[in-house]
PDB file of C-alpha atoms in Angstrom:
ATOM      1  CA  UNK F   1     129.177 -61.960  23.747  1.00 89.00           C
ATOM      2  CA  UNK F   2     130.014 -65.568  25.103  1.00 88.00           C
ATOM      3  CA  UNK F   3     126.537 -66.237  26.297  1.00 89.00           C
ATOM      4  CA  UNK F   4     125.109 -65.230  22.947  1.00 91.00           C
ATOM      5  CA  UNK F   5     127.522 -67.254  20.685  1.00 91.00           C
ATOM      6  CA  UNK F   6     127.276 -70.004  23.135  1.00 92.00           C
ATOM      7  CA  UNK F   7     124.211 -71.638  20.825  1.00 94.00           C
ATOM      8  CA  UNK F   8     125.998 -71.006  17.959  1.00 93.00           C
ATOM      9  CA  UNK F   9     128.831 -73.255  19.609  1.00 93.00           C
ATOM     10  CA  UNK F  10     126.556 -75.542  20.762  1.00 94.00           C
ATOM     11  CA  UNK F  11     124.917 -75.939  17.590  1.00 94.00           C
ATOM     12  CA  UNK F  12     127.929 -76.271  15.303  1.00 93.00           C
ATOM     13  CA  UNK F  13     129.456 -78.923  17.927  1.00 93.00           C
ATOM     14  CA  UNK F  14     126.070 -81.075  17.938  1.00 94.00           C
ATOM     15  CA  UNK F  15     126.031 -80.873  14.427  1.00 93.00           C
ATOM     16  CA  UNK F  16     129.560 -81.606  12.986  1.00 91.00           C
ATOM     17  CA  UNK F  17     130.035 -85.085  13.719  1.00 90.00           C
ATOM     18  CA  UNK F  18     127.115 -85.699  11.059  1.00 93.00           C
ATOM     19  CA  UNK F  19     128.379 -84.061   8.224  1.00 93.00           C
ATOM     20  CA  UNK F  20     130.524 -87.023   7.504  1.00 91.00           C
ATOM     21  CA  UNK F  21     127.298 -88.247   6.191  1.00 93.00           C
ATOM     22  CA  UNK F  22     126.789 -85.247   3.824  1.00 93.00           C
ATOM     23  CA  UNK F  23     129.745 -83.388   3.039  1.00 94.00           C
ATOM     24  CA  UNK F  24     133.334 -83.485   1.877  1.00 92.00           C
ATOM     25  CA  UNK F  25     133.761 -80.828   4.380  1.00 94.00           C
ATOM     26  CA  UNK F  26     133.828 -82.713   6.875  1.00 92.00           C
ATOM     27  CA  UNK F  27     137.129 -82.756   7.574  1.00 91.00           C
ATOM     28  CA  UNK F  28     137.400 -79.348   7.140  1.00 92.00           C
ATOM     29  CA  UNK F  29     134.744 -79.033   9.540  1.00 93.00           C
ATOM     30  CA  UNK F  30     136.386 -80.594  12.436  1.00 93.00           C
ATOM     31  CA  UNK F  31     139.295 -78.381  12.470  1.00 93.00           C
ATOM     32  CA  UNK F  32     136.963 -75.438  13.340  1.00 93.00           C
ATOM     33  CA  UNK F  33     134.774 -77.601  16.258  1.00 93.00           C
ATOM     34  CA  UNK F  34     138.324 -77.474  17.423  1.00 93.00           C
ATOM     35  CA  UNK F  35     139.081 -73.948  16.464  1.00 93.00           C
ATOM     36  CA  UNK F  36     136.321 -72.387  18.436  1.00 93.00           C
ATOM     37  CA  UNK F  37     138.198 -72.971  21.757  1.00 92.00           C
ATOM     38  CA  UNK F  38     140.979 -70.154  21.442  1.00 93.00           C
ATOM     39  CA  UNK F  39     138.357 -67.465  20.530  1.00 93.00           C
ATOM     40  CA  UNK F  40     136.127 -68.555  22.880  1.00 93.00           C
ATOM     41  CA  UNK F  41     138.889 -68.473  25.420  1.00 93.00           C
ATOM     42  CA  UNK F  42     139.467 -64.843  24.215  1.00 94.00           C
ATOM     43  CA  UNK F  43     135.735 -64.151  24.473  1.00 94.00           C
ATOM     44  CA  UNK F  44     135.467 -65.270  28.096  1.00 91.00           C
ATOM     45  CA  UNK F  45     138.378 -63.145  28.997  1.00 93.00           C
ATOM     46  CA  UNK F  46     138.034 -60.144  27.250  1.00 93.00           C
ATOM     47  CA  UNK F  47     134.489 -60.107  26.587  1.00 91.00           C
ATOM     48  CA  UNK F  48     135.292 -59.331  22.818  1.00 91.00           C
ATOM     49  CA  UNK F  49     136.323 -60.950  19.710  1.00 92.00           C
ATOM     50  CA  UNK F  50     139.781 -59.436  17.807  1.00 94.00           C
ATOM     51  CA  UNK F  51     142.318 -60.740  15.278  1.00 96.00           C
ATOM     52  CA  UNK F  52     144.371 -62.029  17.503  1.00 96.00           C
ATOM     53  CA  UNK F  53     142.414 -65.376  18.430  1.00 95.00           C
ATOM     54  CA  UNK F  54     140.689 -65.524  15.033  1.00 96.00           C
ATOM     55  CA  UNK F  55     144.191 -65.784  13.386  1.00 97.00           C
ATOM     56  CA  UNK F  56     145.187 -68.381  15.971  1.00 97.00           C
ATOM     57  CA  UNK F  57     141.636 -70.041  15.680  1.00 96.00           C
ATOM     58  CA  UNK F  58     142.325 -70.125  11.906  1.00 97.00           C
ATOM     59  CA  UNK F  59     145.526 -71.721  12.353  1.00 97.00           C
ATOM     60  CA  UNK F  60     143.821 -74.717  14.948  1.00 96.00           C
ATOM     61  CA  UNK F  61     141.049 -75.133  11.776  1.00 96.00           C
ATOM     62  CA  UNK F  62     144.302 -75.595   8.848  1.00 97.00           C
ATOM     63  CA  UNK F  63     146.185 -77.370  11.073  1.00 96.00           C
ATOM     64  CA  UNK F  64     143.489 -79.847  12.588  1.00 95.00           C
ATOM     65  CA  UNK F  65     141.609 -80.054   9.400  1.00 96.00           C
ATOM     66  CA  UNK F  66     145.001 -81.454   6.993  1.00 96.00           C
ATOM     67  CA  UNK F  67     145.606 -83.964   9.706  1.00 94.00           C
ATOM     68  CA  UNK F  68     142.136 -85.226   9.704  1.00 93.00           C
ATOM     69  CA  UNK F  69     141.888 -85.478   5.964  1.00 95.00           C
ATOM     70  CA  UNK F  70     145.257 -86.995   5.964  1.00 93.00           C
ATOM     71  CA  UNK F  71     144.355 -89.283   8.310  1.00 90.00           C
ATOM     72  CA  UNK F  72     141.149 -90.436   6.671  1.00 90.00           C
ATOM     73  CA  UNK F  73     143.080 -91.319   3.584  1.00 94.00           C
ATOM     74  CA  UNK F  74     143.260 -94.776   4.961  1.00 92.00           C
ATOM     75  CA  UNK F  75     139.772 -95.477   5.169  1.00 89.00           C
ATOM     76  CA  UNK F  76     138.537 -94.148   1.746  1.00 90.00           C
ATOM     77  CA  UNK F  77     137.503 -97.252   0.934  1.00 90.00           C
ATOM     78  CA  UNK F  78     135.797 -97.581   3.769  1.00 92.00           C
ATOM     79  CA  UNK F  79     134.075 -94.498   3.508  1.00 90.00           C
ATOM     80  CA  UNK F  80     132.991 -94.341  -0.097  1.00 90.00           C
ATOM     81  CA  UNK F  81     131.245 -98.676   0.667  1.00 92.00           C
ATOM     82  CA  UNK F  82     129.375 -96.851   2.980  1.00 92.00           C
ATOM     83  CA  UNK F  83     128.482 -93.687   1.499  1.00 91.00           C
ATOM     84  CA  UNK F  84     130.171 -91.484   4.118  1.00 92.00           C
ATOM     85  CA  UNK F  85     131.905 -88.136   2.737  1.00 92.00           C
ATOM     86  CA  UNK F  86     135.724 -86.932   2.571  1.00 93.00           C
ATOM     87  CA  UNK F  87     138.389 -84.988   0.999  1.00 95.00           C
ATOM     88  CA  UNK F  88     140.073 -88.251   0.103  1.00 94.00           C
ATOM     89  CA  UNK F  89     136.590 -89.838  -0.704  1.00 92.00           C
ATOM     90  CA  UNK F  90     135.861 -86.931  -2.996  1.00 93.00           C
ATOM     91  CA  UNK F  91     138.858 -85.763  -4.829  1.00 95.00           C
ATOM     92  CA  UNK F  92     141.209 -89.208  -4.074  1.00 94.00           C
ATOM     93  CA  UNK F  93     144.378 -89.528  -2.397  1.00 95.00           C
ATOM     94  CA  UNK F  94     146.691 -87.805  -4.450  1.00 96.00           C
ATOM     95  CA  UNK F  95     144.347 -84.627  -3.947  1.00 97.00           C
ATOM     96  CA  UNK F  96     144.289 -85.276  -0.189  1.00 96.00           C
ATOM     97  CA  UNK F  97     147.728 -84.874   0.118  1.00 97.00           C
ATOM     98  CA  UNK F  98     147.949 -81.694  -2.142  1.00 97.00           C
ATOM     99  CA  UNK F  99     144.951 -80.386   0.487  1.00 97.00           C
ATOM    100  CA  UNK F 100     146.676 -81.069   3.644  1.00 97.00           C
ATOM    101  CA  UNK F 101     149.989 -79.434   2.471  1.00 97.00           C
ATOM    102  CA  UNK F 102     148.217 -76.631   1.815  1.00 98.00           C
ATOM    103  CA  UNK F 103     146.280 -76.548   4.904  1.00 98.00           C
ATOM    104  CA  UNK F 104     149.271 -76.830   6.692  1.00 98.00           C
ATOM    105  CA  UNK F 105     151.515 -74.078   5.100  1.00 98.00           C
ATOM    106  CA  UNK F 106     148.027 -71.920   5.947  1.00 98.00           C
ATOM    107  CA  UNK F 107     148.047 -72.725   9.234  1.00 98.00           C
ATOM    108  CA  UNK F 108     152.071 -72.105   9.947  1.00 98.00           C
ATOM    109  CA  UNK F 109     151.224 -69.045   8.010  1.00 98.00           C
ATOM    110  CA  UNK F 110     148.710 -68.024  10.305  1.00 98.00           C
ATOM    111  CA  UNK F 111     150.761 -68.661  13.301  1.00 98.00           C
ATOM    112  CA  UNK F 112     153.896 -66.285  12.056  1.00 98.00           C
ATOM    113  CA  UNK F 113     151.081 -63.205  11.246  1.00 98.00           C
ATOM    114  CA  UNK F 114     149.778 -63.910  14.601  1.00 98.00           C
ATOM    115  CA  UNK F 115     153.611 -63.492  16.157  1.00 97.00           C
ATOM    116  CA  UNK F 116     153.697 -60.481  14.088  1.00 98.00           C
ATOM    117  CA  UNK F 117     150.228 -58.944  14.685  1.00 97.00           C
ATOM    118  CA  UNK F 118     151.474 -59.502  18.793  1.00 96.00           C
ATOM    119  CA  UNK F 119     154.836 -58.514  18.018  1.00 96.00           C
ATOM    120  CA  UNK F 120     156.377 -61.465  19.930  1.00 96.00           C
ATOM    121  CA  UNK F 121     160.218 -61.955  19.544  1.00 96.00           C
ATOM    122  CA  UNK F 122     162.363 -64.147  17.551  1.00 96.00           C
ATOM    123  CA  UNK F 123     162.165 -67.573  19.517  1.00 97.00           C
ATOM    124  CA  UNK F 124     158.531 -67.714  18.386  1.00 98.00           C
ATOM    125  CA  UNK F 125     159.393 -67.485  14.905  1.00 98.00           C
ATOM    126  CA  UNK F 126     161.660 -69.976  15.681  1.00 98.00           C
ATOM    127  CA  UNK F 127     159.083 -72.231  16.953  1.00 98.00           C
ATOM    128  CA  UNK F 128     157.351 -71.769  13.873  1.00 98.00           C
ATOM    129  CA  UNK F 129     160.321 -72.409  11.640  1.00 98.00           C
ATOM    130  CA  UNK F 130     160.778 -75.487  13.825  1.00 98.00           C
ATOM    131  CA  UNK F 131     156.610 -76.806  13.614  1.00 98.00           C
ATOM    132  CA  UNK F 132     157.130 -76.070   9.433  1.00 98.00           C
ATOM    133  CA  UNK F 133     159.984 -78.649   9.030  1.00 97.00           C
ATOM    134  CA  UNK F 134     158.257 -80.845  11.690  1.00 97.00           C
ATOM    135  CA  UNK F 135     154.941 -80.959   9.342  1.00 97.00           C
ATOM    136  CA  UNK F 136     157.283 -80.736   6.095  1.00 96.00           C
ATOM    137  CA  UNK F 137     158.673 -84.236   7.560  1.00 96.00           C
ATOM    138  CA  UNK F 138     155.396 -85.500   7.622  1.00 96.00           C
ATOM    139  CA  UNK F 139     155.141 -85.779   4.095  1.00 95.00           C
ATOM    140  CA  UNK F 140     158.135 -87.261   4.093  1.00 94.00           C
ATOM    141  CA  UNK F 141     157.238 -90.320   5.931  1.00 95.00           C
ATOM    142  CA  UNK F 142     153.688 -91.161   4.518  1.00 95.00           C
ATOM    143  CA  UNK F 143     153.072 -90.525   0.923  1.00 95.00           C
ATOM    144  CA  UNK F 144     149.821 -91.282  -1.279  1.00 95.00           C
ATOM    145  CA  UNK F 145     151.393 -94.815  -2.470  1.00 93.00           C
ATOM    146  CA  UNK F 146     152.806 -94.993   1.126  1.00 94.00           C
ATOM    147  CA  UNK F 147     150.492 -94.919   4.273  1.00 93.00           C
ATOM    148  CA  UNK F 148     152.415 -97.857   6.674  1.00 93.00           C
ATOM    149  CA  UNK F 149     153.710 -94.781   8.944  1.00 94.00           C
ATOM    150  CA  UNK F 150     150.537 -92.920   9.184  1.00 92.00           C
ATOM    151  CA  UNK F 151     150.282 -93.536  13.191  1.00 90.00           C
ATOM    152  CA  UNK F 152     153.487 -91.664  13.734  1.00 88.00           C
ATOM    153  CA  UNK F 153     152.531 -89.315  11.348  1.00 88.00           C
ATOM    154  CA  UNK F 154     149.252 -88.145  13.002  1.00 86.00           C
ATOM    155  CA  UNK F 155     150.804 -88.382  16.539  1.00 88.00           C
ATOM    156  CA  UNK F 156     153.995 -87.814  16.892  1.00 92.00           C
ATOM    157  CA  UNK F 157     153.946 -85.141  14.565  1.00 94.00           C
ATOM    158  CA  UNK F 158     150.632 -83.405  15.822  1.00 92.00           C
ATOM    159  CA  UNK F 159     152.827 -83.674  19.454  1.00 95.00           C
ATOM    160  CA  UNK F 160     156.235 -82.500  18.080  1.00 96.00           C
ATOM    161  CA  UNK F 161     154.258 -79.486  16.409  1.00 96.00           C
ATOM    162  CA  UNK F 162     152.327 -78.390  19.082  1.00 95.00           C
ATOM    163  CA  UNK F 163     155.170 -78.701  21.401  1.00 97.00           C
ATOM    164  CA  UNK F 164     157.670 -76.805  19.160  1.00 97.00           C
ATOM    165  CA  UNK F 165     155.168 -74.028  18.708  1.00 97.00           C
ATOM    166  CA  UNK F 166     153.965 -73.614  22.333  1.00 97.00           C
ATOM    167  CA  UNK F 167     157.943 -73.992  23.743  1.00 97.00           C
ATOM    168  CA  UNK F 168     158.816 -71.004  21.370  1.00 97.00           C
ATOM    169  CA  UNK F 169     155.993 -68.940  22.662  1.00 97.00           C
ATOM    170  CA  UNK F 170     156.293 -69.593  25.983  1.00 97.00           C
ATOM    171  CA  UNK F 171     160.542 -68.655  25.620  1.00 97.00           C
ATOM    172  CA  UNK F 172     159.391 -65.712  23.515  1.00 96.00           C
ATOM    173  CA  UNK F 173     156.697 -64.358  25.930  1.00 95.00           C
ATOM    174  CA  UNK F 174     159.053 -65.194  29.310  1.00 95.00           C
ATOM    175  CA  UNK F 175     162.403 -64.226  28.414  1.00 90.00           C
ATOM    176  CA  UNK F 176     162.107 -61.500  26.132  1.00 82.00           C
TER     177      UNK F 176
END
């Protein structure tokens, strides 16, 4: 199964960093060249595809794809002089915002029916709780009419998420 996907990979990987050039999607598009990882990890290990990786893989595309449309908000200008393609380009940057909460509430979302489909124990959901109020603080510190904290928006939160959610996993898988 990973040798004949690995084309399809290869294809989509080669291919994404030109959609910029063609589709709003684009950012959307990014979070699942990232997303492919987990299931591929899956693939290579097990030799078979389940839900387990394609709900975590689903929660890599939401969560990479609102921080690259959020992060692109700044450069809308930049992007509609030269006839490049965006969320923010296409809908504006009120809509952005509305996009990457969503996208993030999906991908927290994803990562509690994935502790659930696994049956992992509380501190996970903890974890989860904890990478929710992490990305609900994003919003707090950059806002449509606000972008002057966007660098500690994109990494310090994209750190603080991914180490609440993989700290709670690792307690939940370890010690209970």
């Amino acid at each position: 199964l990973a040798l004949a996907l690995a084309p399809v990979a290869a294809v989509y990987l080669i291919a994404y960093p030109y959609t910029k050039r063609f589709t709003w999607t684009a950012n959307l598009l990014l979070g699942g060249a990232l997303a492919i990882a987990p299931a591929a990890a899956w693939i290579g290990v097990r030799g078979s595809l389940s839900w387990e990786p394609v709900l975590l893989s689903a929660a890599v595309t939401f969560w990479a794809g609102s921080f690259d449309i959020l992060y692109h908000v700044q450069d809308r200008e930049f992007y509609v002089a030269r006839g490049l393609h965006s969320v923010a380009q296409r809908f504006g940057v009120v809509a952005a915002f509305r996009w990457s909460r969503a996208l993030d509430a999906m991908a927290v979302g994803c990562l509690v029916a994935l502790g659930v489909l696994v049956g992992l124990a509380y501190p996970y959901f903890v974890g989860c709780a904890v990478a929710a109020i992490i990305l609900g603080w994003k919003y707090a510190i950059v806002s449509p009419h606000d972008l002057s904290r966007m660098n500690v928006a994109f990494l310090r939160v994209n750190a603080y998420v991914s180490t609440a959610v993989f700290g709670a996993t690792l307690i939940a898988v370890l010690l209970y």
